[in-house]
PDB file of C-alpha atoms in Angstrom:
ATOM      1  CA  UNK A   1      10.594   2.526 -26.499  1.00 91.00           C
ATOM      2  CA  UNK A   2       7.119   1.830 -25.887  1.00 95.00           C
ATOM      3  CA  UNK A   3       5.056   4.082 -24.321  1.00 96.00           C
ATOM      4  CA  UNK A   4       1.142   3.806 -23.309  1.00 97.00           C
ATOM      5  CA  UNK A   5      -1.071   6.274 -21.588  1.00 98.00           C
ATOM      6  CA  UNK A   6      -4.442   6.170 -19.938  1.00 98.00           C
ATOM      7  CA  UNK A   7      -6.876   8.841 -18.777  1.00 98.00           C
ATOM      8  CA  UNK A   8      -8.612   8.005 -15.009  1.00 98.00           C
ATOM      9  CA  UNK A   9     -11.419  10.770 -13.170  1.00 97.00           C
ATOM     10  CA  UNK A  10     -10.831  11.607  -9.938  1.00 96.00           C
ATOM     11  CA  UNK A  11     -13.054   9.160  -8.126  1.00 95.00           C
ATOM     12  CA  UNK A  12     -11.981   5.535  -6.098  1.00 92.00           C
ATOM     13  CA  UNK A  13     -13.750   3.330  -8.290  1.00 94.00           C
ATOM     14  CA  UNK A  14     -11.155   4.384 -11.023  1.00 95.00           C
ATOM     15  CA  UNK A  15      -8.305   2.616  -8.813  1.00 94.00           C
ATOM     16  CA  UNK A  16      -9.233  -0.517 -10.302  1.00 94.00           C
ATOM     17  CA  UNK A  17      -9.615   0.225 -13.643  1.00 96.00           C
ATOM     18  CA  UNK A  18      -5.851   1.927 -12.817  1.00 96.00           C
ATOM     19  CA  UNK A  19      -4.576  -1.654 -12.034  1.00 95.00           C
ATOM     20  CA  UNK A  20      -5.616  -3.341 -14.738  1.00 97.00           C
ATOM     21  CA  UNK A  21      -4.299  -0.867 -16.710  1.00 97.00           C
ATOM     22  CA  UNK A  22      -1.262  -2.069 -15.452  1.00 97.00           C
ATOM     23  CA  UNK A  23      -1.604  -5.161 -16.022  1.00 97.00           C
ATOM     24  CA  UNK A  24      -2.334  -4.925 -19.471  1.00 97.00           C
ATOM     25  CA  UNK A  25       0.406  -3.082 -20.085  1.00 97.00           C
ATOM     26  CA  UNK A  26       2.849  -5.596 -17.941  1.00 96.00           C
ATOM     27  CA  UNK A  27       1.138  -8.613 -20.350  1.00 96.00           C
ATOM     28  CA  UNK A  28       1.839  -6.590 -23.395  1.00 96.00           C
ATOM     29  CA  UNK A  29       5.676  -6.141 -22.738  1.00 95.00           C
ATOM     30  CA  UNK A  30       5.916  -9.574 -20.870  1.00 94.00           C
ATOM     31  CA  UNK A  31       7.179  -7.821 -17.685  1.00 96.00           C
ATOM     32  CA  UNK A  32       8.186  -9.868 -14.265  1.00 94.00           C
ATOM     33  CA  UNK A  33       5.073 -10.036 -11.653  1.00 93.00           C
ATOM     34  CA  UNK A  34       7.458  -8.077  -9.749  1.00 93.00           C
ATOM     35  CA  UNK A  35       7.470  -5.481 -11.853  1.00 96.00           C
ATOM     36  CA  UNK A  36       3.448  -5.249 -12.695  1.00 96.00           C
ATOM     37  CA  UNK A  37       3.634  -5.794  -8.956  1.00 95.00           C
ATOM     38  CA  UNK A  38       5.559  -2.555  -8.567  1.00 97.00           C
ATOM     39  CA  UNK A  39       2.959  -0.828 -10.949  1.00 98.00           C
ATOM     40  CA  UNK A  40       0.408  -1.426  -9.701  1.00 97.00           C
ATOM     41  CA  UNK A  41       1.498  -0.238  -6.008  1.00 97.00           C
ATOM     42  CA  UNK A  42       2.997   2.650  -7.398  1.00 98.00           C
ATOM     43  CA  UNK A  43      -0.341   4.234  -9.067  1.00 97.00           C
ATOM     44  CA  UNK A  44      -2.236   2.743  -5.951  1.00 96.00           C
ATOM     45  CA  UNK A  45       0.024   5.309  -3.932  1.00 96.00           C
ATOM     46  CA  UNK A  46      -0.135   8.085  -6.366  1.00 97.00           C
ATOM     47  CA  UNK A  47      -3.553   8.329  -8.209  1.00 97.00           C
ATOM     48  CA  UNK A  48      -4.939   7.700  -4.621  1.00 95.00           C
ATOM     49  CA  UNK A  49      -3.085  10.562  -3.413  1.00 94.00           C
ATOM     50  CA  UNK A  50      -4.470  12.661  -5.864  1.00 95.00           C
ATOM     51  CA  UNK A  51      -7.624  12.166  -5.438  1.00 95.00           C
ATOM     52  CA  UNK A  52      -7.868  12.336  -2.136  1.00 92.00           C
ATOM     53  CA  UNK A  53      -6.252  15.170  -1.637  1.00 90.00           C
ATOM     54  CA  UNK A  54      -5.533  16.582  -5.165  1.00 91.00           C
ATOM     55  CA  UNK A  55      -8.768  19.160  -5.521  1.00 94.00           C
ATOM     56  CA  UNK A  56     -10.729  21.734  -3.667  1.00 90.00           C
ATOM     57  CA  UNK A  57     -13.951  21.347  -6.181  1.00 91.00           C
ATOM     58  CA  UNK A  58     -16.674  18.593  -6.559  1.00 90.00           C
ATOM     59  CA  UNK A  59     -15.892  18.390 -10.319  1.00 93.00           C
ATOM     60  CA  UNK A  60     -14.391  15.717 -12.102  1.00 95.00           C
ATOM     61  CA  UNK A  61     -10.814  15.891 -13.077  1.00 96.00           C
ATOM     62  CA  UNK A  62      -8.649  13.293 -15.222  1.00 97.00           C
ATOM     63  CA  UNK A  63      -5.591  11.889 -14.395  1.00 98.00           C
ATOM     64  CA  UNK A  64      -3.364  10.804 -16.711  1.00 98.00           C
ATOM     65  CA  UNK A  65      -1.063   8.118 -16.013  1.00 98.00           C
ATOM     66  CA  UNK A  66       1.914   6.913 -18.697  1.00 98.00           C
ATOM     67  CA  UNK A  67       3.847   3.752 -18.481  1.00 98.00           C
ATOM     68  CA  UNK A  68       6.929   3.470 -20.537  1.00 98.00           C
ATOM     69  CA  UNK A  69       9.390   0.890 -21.270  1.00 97.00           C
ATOM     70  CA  UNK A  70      12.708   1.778 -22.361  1.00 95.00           C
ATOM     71  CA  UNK A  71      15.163  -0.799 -22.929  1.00 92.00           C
ATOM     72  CA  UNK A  72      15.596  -1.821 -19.107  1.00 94.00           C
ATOM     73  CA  UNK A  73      13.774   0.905 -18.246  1.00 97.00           C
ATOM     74  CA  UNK A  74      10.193   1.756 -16.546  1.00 98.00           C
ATOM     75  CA  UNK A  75       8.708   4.939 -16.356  1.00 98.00           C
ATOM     76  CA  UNK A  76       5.673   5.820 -14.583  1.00 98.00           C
ATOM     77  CA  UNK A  77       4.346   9.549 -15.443  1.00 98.00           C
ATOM     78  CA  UNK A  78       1.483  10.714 -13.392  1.00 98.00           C
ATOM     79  CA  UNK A  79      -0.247  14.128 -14.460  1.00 98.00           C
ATOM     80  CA  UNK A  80      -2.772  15.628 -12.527  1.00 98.00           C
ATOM     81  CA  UNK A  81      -4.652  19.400 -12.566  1.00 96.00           C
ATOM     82  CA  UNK A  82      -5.164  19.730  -8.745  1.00 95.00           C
ATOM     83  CA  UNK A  83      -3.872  22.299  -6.655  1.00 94.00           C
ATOM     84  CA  UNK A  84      -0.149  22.844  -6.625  1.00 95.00           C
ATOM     85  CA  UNK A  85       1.472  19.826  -4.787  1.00 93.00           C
ATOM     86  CA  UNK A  86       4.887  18.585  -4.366  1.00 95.00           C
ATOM     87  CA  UNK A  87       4.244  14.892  -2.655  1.00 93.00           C
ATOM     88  CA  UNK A  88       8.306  14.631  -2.311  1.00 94.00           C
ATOM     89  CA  UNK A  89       8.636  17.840   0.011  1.00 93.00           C
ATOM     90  CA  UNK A  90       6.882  15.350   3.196  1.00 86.00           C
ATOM     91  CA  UNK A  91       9.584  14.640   5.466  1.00 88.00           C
ATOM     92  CA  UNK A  92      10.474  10.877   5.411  1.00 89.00           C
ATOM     93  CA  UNK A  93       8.640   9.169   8.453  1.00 91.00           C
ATOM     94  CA  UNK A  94      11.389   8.310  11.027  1.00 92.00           C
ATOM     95  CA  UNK A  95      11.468   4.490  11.198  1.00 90.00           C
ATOM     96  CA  UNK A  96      12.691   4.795  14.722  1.00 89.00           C
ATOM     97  CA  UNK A  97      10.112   5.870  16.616  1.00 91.00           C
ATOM     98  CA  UNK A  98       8.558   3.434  19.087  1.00 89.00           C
ATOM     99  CA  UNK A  99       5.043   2.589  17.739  1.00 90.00           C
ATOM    100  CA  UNK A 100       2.908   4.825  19.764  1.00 88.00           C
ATOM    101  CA  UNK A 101       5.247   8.093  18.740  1.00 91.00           C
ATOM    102  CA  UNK A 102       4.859   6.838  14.981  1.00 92.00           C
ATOM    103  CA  UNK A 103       2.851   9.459  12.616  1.00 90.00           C
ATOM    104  CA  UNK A 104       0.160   7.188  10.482  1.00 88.00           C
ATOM    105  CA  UNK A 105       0.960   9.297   7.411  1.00 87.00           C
ATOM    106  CA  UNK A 106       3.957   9.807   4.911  1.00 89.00           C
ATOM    107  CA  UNK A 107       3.861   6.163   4.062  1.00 94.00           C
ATOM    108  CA  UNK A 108       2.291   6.121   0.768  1.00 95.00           C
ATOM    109  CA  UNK A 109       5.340   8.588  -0.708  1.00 95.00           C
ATOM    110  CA  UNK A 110       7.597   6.806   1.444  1.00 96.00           C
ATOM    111  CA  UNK A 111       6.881   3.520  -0.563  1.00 97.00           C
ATOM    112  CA  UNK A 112       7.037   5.156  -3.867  1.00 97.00           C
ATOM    113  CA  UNK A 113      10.630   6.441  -3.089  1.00 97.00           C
ATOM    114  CA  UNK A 114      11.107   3.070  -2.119  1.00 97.00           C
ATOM    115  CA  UNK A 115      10.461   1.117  -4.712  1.00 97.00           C
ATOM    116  CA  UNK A 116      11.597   3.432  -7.836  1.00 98.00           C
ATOM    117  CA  UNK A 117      15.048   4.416  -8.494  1.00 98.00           C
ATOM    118  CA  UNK A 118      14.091   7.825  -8.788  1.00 98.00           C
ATOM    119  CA  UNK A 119      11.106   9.912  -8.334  1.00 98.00           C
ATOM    120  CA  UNK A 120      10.895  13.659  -9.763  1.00 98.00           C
ATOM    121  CA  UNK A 121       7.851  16.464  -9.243  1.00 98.00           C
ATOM    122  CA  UNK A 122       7.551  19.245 -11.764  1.00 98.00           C
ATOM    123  CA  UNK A 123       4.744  22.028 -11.567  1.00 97.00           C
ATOM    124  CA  UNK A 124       3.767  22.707 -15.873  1.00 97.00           C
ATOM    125  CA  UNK A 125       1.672  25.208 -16.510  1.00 96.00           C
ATOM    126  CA  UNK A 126      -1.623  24.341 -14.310  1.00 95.00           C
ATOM    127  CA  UNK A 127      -0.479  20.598 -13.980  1.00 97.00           C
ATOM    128  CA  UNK A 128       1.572  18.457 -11.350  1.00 98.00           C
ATOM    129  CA  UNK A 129       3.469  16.060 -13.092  1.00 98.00           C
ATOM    130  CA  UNK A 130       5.440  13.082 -11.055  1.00 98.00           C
ATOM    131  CA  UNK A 131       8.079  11.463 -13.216  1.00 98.00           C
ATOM    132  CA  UNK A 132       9.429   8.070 -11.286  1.00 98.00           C
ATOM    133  CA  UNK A 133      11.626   5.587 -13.354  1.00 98.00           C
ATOM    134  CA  UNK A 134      13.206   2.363 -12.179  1.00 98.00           C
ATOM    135  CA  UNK A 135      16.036  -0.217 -14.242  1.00 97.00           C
ATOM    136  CA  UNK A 136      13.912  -3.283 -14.504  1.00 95.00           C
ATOM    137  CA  UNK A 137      15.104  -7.138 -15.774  1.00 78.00           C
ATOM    138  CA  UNK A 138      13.288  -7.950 -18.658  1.00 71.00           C
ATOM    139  CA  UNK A 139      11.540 -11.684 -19.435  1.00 64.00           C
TER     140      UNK A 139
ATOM    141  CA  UNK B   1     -10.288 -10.054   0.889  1.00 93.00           C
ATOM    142  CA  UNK B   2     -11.861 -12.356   2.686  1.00 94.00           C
ATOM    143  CA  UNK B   3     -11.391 -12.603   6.811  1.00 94.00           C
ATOM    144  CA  UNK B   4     -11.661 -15.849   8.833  1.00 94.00           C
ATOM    145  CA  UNK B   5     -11.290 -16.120  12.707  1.00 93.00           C
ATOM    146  CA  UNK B   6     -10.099 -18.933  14.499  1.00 92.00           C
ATOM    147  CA  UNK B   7      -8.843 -19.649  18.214  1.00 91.00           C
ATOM    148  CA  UNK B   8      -6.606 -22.650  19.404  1.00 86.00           C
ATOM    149  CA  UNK B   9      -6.352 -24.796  22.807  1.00 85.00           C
ATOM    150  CA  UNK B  10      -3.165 -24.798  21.739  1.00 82.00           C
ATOM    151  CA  UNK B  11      -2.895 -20.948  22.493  1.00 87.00           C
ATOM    152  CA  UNK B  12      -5.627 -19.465  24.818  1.00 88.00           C
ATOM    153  CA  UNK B  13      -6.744 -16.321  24.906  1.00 92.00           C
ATOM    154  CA  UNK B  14      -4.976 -15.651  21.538  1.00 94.00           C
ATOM    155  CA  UNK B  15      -7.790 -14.927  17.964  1.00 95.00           C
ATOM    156  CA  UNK B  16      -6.090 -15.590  14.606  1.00 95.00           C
ATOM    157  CA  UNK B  17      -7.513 -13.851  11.462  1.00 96.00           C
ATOM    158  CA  UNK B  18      -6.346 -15.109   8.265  1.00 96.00           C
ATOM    159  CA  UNK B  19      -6.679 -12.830   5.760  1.00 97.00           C
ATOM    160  CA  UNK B  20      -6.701 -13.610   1.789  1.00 97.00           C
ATOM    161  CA  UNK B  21      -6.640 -11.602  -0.973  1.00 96.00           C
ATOM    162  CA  UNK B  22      -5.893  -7.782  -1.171  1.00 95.00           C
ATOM    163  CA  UNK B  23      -4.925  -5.478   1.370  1.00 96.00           C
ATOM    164  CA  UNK B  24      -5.812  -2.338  -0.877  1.00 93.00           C
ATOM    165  CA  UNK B  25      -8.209   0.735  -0.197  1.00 91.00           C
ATOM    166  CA  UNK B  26     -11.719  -1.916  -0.485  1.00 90.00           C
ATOM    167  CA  UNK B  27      -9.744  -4.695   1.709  1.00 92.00           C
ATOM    168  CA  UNK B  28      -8.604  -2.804   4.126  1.00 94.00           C
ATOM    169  CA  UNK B  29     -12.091  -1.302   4.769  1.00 93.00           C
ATOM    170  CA  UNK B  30     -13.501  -4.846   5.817  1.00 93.00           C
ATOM    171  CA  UNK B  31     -10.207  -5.389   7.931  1.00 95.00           C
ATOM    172  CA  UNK B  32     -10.140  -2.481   9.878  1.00 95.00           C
ATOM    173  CA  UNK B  33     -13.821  -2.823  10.813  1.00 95.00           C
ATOM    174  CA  UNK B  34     -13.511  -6.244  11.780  1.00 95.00           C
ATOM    175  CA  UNK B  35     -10.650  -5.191  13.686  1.00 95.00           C
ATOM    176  CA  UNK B  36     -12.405  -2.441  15.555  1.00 95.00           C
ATOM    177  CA  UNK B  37     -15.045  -4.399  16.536  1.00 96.00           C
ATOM    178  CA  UNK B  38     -12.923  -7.549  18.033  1.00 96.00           C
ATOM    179  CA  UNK B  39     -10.790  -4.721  19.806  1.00 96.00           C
ATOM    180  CA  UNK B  40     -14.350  -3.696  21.141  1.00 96.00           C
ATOM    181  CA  UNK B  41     -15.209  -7.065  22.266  1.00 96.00           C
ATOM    182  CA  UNK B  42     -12.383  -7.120  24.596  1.00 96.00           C
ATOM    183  CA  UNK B  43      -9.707  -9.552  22.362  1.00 96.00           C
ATOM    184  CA  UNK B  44      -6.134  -8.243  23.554  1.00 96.00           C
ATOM    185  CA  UNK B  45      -4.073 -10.811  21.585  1.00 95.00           C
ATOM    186  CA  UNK B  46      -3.965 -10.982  17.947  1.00 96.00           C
ATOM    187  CA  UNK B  47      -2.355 -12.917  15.122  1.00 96.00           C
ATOM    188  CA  UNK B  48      -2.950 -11.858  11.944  1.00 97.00           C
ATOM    189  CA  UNK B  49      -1.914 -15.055   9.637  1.00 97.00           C
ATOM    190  CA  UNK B  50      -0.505 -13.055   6.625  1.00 97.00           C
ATOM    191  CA  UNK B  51       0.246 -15.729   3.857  1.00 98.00           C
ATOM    192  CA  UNK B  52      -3.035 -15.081   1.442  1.00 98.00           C
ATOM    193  CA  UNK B  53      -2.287 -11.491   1.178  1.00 97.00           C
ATOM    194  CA  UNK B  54      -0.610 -10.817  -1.686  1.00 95.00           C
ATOM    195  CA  UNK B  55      -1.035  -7.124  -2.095  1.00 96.00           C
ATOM    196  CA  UNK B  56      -0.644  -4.298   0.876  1.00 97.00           C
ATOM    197  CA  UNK B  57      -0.921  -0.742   0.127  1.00 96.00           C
ATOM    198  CA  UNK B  58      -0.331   2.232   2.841  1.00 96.00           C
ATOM    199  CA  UNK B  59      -3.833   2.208   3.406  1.00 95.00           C
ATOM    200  CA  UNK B  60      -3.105  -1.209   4.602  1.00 96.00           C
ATOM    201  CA  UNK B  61      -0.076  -0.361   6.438  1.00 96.00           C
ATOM    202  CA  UNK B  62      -1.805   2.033   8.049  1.00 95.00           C
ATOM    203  CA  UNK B  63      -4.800   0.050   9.557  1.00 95.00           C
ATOM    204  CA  UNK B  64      -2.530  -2.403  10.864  1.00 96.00           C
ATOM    205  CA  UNK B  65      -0.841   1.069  12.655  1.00 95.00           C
ATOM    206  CA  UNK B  66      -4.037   1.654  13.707  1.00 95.00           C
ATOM    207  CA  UNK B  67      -5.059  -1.507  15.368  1.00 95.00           C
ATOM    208  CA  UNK B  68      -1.554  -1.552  16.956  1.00 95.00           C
ATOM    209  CA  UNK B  69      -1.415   2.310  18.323  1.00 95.00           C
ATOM    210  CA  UNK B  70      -5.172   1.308  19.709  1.00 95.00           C
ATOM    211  CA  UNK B  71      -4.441  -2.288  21.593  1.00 94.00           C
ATOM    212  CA  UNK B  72      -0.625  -1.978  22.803  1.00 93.00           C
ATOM    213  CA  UNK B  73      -1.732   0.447  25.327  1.00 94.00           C
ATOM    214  CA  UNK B  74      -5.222  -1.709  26.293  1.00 95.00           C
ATOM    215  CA  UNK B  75      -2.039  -4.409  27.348  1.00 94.00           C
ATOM    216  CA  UNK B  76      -2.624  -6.212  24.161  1.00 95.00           C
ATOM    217  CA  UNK B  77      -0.544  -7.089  21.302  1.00 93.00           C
ATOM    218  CA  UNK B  78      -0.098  -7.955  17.606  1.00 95.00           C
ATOM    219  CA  UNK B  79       1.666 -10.604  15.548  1.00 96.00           C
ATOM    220  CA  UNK B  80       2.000 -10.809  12.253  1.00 97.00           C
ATOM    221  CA  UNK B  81       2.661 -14.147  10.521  1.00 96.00           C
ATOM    222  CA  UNK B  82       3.769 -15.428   7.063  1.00 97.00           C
ATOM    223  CA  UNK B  83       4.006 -12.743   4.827  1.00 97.00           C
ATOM    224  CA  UNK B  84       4.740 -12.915   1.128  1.00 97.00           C
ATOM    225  CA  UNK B  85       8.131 -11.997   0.064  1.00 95.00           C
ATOM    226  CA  UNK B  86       6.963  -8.736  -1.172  1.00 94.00           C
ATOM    227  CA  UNK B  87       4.605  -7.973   1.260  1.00 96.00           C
ATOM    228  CA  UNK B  88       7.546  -8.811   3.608  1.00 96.00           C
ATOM    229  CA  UNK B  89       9.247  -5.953   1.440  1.00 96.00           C
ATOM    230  CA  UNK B  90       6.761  -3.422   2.001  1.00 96.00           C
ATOM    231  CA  UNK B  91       6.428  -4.511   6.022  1.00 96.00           C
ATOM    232  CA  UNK B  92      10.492  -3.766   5.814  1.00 95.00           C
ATOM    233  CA  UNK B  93      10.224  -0.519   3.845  1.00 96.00           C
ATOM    234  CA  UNK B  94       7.611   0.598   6.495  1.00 95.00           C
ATOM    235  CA  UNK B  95       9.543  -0.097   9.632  1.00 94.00           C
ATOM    236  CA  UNK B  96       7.352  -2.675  10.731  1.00 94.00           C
ATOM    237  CA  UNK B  97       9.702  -5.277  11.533  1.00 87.00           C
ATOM    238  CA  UNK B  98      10.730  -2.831  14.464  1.00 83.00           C
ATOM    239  CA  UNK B  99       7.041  -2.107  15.345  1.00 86.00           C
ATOM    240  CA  UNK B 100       5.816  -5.399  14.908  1.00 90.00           C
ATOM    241  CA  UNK B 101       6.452  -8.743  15.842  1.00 93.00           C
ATOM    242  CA  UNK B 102       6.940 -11.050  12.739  1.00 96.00           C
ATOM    243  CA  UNK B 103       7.081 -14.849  12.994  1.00 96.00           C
ATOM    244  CA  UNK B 104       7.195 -16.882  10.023  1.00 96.00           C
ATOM    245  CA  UNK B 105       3.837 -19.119  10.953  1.00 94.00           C
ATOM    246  CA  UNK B 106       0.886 -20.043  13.351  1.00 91.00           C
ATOM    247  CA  UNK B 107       3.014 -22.281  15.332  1.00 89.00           C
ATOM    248  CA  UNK B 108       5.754 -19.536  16.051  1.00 93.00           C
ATOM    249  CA  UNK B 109       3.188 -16.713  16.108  1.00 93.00           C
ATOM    250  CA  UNK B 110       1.423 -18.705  18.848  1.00 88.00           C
ATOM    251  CA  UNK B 111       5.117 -18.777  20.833  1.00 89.00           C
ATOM    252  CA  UNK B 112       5.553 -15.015  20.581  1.00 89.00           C
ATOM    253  CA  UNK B 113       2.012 -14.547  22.600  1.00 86.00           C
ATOM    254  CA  UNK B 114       3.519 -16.317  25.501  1.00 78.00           C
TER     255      UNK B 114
END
């Protein structure tokens, strides 16, 4: 099990420095482009989210994200002190709708739920934490 | 990302932008401006050549939305043409292919203005 973590602020020049964090870690465990791919869409959706729409405040926060490979397995652990959110609550957007009914939010979550096998929230203490893992082939 | 425009004899009336590169947060910026502004300028038909994008986001997704939601009503439409496999994914996961009209290139893009 191999497990690395990073610490971003809460500010959109951070995004990038979030992907290639994610691509250092993909090198380092010689994981599929698909999978990096995955990462790096993943914390695009997430640590965007959060800060966005994570705080109330002009301070900085940190974010912490964790990737972890287990065997065939990826985890992605983002941690976050905002205000008290729970990102899988959103209703899924109905794919039905003709375009001009269609919300333009809920997509970002939407993907994430997607693309994982499965996505958890849990509210520690002060903290969100979203816990997402997904079986992966390895190289 | 990087935007080029180009028109056709072939297909009148019809502006293809070829994107390349990301369609992240910073990409999408530069897209949806350019978009707004053609929209603007009075261009109703649209093909947006897809195969240099290798990365969309939501925020991507959702200036695409955007552009649609804002010319489909003006009489005008969309096409989207040769995505990636995984940008293909996302399109899928997003209920584009309803929404949208997807044809594999140019050629066939050009066909689905008619």
């Amino acid at each position: 099990m191999s497990s690395v973590s990073g610490l971003f602020a809460n500010q959109r020049t951070e995004l990038e420095r979030v992907v290639e964090f994610a691509e250092r870690f993909g090198e380092e465990h010689q994981l599929p482009a698909e999978v990096v791919m995955t990462i790096h869409l993943v914390l695009d959706e997430v640590v965007a989210n959060v800060i966005n729409y994570g705080y109330d405040d002009t301070a900085e926060h940190q974010i912490r994200v964790t990737l972890t490979v287990d065997g065939s397995e990826l985890g992605i652990r983002v941690e976050d002190d905002g205000r008290a959110f729970d990102p899988l609550q959103a209703p899924p957007p109905d794919l039905n709708l003709p375009l001009e009914e269609r919300p333009v939010g809920g997509l970002g979550i939407h993907i994430v739920r997607s693309v994982m096998d499965a996505v958890e929230y849990q509210r520690q203490g002060d903290r969100n934490v979203l816990i997402m893992t997904k079986t992966i082939g390895r190289n | 990302m990087d935007v080029f425009q180009s028109t056709s004899a072939a297909a009148p009336g019809v502006l293809t932008l070829t994107l390349k590169g990301r369609l992240d947060a910073d990409g999408t910026d530069k897209v949806a401006g350019l978009l707004a502004g053609y929209i603007d300028r009075g261009e109703r038909r649209l093909v947006l050549d897809l195969s240099a994008v290798d990365y969309v986001s939501s925020v991507g997704l959702r200036a695409l939305m955007l552009a649609a939601k804002r010319l489909v009503p003006l009489g005008g439409r969309i096409v989207l043409c040769g995505p990636q496999a995984q940008v293909r994914q996302l399109l899928d996961i997003a209920g584009f292919t309803s929404m949208f009209s997807i044809a594999a290139n140019r050629d066939e893009a050009a066909e689905r203005m008619l």
